[in-house]
Short mmCIF file of C-alpha atoms in Angstrom, two decimals:
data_model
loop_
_atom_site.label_atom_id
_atom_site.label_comp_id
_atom_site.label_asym_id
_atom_site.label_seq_id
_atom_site.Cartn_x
_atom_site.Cartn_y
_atom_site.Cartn_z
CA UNK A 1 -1.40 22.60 -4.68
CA UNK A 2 -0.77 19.03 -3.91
CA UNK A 3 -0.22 17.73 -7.40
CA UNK A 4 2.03 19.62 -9.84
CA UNK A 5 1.44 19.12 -13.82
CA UNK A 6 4.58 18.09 -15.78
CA UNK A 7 5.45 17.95 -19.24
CA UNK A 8 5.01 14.38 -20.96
CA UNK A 9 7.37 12.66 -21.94
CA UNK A 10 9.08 13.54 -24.82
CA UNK A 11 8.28 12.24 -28.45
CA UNK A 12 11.17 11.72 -29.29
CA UNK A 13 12.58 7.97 -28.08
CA UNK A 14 15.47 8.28 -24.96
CA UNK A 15 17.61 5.75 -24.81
CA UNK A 16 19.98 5.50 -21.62
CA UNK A 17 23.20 3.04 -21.41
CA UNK A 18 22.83 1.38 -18.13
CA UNK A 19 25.39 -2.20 -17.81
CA UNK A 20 26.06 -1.61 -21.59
CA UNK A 21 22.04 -2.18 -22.24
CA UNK A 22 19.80 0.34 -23.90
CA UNK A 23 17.11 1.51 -21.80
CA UNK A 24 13.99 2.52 -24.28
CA UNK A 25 11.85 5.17 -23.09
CA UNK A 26 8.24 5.35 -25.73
CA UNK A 27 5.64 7.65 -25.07
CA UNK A 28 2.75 7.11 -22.89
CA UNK A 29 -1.00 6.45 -24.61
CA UNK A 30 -3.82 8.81 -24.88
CA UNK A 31 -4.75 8.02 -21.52
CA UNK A 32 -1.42 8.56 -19.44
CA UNK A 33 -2.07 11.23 -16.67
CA UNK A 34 0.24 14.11 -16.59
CA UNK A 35 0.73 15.40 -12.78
CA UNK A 36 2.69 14.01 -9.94
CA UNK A 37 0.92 12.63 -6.81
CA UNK A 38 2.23 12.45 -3.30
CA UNK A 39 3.39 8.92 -3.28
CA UNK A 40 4.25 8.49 -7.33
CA UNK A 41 6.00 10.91 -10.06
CA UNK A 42 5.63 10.82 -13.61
CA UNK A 43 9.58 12.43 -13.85
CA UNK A 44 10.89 9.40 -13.73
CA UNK A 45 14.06 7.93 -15.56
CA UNK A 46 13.79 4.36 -14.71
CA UNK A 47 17.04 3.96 -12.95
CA UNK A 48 16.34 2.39 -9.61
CA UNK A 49 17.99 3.25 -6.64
CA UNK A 50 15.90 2.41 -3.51
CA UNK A 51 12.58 0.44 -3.40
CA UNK A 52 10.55 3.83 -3.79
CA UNK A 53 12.00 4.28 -7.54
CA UNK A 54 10.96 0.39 -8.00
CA UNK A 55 7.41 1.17 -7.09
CA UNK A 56 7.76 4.44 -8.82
CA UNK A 57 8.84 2.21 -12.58
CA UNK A 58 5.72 -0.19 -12.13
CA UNK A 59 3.80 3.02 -11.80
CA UNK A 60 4.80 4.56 -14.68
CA UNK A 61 5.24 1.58 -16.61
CA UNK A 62 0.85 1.13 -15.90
CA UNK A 63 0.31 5.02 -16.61
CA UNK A 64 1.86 5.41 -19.60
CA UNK A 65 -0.41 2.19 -20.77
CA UNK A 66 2.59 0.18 -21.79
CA UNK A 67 2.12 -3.68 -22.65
CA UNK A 68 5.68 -4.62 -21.73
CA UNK A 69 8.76 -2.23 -20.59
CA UNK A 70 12.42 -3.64 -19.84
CA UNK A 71 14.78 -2.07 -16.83
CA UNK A 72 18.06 -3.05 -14.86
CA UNK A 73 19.11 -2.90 -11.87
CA UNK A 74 22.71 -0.93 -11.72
CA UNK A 75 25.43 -2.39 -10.35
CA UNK A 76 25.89 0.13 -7.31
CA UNK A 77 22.28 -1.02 -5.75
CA UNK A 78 23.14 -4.18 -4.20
CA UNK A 79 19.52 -4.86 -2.97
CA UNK A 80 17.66 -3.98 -6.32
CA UNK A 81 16.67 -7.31 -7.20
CA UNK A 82 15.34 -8.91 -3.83
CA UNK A 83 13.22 -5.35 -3.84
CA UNK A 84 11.92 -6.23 -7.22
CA UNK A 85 10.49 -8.81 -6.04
CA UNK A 86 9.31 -7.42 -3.11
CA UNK A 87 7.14 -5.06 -4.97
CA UNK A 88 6.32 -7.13 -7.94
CA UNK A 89 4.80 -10.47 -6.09
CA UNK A 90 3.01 -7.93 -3.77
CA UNK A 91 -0.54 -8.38 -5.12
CA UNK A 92 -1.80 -5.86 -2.56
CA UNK A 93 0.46 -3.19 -3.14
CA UNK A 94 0.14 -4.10 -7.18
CA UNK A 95 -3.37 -3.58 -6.96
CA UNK A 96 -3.00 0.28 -4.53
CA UNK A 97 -0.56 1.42 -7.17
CA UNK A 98 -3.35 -0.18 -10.18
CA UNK A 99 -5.39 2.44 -8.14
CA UNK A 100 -3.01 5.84 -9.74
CA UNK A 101 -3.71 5.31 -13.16
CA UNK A 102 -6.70 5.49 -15.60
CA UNK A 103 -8.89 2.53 -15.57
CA UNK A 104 -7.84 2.00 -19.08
CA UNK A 105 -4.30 1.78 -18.25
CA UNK A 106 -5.15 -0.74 -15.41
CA UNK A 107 -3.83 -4.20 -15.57
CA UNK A 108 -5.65 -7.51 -15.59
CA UNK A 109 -2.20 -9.42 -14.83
CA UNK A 110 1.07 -8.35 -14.42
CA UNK A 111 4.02 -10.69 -14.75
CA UNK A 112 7.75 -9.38 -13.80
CA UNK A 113 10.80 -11.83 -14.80
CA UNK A 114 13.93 -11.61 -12.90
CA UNK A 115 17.16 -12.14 -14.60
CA UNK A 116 20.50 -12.80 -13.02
CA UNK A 117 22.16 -9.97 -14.89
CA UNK A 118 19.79 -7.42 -13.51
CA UNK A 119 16.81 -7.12 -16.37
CA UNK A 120 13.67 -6.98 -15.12
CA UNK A 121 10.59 -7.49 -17.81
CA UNK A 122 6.94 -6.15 -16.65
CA UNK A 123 4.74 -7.52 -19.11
CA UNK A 124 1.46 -6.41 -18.80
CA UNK A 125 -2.57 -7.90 -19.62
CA UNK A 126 -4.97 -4.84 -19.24
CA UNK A 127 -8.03 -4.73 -17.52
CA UNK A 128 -9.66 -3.50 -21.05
CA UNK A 129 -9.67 -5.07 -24.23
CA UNK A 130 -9.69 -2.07 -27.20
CA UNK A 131 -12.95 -2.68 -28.01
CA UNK A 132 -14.47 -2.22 -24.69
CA UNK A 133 -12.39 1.15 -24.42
CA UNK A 134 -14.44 1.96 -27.66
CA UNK A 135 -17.50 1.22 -26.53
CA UNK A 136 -16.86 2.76 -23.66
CA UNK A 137 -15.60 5.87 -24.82
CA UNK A 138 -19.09 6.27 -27.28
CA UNK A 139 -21.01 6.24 -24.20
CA UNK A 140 -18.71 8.72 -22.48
CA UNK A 141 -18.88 11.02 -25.47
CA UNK A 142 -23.24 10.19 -25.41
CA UNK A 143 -23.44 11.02 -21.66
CA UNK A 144 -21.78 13.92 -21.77
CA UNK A 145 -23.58 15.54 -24.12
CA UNK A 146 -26.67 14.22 -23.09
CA UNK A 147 -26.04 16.04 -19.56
CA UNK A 148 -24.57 19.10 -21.12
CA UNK A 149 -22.09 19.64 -18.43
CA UNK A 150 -19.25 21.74 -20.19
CA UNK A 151 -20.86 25.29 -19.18
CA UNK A 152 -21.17 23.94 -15.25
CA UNK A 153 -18.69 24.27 -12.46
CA UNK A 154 -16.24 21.17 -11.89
CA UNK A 155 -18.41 20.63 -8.87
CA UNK A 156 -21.61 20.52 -10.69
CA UNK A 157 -20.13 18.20 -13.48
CA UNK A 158 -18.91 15.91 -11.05
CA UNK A 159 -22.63 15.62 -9.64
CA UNK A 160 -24.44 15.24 -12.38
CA UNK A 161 -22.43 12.76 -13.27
CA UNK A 162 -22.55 10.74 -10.20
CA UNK A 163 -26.26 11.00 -10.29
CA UNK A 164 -26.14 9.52 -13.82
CA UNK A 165 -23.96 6.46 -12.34
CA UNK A 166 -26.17 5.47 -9.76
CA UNK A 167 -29.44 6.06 -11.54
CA UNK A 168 -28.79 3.47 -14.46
CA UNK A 169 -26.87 1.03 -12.75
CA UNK A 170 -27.92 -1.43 -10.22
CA UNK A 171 -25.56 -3.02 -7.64
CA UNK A 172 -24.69 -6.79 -9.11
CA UNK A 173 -24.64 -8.87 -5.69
CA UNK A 174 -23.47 -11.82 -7.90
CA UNK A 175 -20.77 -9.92 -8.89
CA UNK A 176 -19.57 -10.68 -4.91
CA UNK A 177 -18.68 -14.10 -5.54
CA UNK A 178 -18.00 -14.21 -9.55
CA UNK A 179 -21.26 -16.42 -10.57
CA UNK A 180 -22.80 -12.74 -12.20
CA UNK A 181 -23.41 -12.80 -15.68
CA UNK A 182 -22.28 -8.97 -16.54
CA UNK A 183 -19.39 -7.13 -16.29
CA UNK A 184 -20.05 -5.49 -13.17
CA UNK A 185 -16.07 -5.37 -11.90
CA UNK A 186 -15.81 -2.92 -14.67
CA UNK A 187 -17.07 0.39 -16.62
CA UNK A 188 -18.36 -1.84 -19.25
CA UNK A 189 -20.84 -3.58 -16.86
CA UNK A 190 -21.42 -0.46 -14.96
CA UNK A 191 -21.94 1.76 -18.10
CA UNK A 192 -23.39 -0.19 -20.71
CA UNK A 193 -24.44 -3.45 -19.01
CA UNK A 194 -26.23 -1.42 -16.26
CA UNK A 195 -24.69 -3.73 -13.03
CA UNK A 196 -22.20 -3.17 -11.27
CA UNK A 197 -19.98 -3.30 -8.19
CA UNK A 198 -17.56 -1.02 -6.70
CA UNK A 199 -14.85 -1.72 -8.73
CA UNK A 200 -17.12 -0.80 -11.70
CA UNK A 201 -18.84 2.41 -10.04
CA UNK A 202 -15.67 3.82 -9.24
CA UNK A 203 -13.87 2.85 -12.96
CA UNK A 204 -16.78 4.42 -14.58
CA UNK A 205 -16.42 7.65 -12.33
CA UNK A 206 -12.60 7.94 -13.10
CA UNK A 207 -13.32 7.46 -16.88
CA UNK A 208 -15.42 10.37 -16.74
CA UNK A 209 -13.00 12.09 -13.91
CA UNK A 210 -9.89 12.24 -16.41
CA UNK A 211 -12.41 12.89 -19.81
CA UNK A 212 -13.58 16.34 -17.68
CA UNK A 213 -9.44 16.89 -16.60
CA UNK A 214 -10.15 16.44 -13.09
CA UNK A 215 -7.71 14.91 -11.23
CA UNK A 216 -8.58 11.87 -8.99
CA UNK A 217 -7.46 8.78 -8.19
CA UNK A 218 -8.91 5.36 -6.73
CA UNK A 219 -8.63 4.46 -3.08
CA UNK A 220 -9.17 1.00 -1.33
CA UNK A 221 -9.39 -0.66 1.49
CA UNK A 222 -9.20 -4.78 2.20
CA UNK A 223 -13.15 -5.48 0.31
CA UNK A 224 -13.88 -1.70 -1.03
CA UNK A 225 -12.91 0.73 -3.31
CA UNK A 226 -13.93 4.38 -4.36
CA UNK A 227 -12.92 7.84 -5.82
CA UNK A 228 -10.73 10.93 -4.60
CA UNK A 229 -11.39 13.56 -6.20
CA UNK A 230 -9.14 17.11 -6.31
CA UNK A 231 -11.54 20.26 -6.65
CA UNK A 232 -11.65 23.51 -4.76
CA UNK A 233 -7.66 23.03 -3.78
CA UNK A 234 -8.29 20.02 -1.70
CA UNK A 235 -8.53 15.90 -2.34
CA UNK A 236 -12.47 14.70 -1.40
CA UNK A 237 -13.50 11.40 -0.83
CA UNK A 238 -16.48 10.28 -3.31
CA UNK A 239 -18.46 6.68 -2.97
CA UNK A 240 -21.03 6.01 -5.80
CA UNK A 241 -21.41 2.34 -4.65
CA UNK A 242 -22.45 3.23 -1.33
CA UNK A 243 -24.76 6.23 -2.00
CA UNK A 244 -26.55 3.99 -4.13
CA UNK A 245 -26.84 1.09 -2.12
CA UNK A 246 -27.05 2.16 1.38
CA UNK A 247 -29.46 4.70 2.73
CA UNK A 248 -31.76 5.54 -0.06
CA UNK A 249 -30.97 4.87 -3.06
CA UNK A 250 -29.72 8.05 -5.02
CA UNK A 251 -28.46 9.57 -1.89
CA UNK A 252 -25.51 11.58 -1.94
CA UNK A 253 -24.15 10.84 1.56
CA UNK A 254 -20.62 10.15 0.04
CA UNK A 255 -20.38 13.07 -1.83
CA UNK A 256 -16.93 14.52 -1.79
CA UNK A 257 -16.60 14.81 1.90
CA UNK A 258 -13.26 14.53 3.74
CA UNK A 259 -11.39 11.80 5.18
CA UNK A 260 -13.06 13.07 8.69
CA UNK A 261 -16.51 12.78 7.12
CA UNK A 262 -16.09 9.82 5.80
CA UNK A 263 -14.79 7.78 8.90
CA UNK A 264 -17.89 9.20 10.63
CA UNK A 265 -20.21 7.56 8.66
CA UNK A 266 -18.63 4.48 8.10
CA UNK A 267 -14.78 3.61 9.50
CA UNK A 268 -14.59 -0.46 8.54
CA UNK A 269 -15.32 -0.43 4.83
CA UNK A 270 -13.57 2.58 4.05
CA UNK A 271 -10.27 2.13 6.69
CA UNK A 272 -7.78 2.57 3.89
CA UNK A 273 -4.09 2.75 4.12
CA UNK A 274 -3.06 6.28 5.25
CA UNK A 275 0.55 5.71 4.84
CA UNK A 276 -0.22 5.10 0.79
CA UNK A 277 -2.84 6.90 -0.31
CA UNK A 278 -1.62 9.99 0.91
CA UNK A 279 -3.80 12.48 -1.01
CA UNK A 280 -6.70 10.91 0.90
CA UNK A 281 -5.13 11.50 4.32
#
């Protein structure tokens, strides 16, 4: 297995005395995901000690849905706060780890303050407002039992929902250059406003990904972004934006197919980062 489930953190509040500070550890939100991927671990005690633990804390800090979380850097990592910064005014590598978590958890904006004594704040603006997660969620809920999908294979779930996707949304070309008038970076505009773009095909997909306890994740490259999907022991690649807008529409050309596959049929829109998205490798 290349993911291993963990326990969630515990309910009751940990508190941890780091440069005479209290460290508060809540719980995460309905939507946290519970297992470990290659390049980020939910086991985490947010204690930095190298860069990797940094990235690891704004990882946790978006999966456990948190609107603001408080850490320090000790005293014996000399480096901690020039590598704070180096992670947190990284938009690029902001937006790959945005990728690990559930849409819902995603952020919107994320602001990190710096103090001299070693805090660091992450506040955090989401990508969805609560009332879009309900909505949302009530159309989850509808589709699936609409398609009926509980008694079918993880496979077969995952298809019928794909078809779903693409067959009541349409591609929102305005969504390109921001002038469109839906939602269409989103679920919401892929789900219930019926336009979308890749960012919304492959939120949608996820939604429905973590609702069925499927593990998957987002990958992306410099002007795309789609699913990665673990089923049958291995991580597949799966592209609703493109099997709906190239080829014919409803195709499923990029249908959970490996990395291999994938580059065959296409290797400039898809040329993601190997050395980060590791699962997809």
């Amino acid at each position: 297995m290349v993911y291993n489930n963990i326990e969630t953190i515990s309910s009751v509040v940990k508190s941890y005395l780091i440069n005479d500070t209290k460290l508060v550890i809540k719980d995460g939100n309905q939507f946290t995901r519970d297992y470990n991927y290659l390049v980020f671990s939910s086991d985490e005690d947010f204690v930095p000690y190298n860069i990797d633990d940094i990235m690891n804390i704004f990882y946790n800090v978006l999966n456990n849905g948190w609107d603001e979380f408080t850490f320090y850097c000790p005293d014996s990592y000399a480096d901690c706060m020039k590598d704070v910064e180096t992670v947190a005014f990284d938009n690029e590598l902001l937006s790959k780890i945005n990728n690990y978590v559930h849409p819902f958890n995603s952020f919107y904006n994320l602001n990190t303050k710096i103090v001299s004594n070693g805090e660091i704040k992450i506040d955090v603006e989401h990508k969805y407002s609560d009332s879009k997660i309900k909505s949302l969620e009530d159309k989850v809920n509808s589709v699936i039992s609409e398609l009926n999908i509980y008694a079918k294979s993880d496979r077969e779930k995952i298809s019928l929902i794909h078809d779903y996707i693409i067959k009541n949304a349409e591609y929102d070309n305005a969504g390109i250059d921001g002038s469109s008038m839906y939602d269409s970076t989103s679920a919401y505009g892929c789900l219930l406003e019926g336009f979308s773009v890749c960012s919304g095909y492959s939120d949608a997909m996820a939604i429905f990904l973590d609702r069925l306890d499927i593990p998957n994740l987002k990958v992306s490259s410099d002007n795309h972004v789609w699913n990665l999907v673990f089923i049958d022991n291995e991580w597949l690649h799966l592209d609703l934006t493109w099997d709906d807008t190239n080829n014919a529409k409803y195709s499923n050309n990029y249908f959970l197919i490996t990395k291999e596959k994938l580059f065959s049929l296409d290797d400039k829109e898809h040329n993601f980062d190997e050395s980060f998205f590791l699962e997809g490798v």
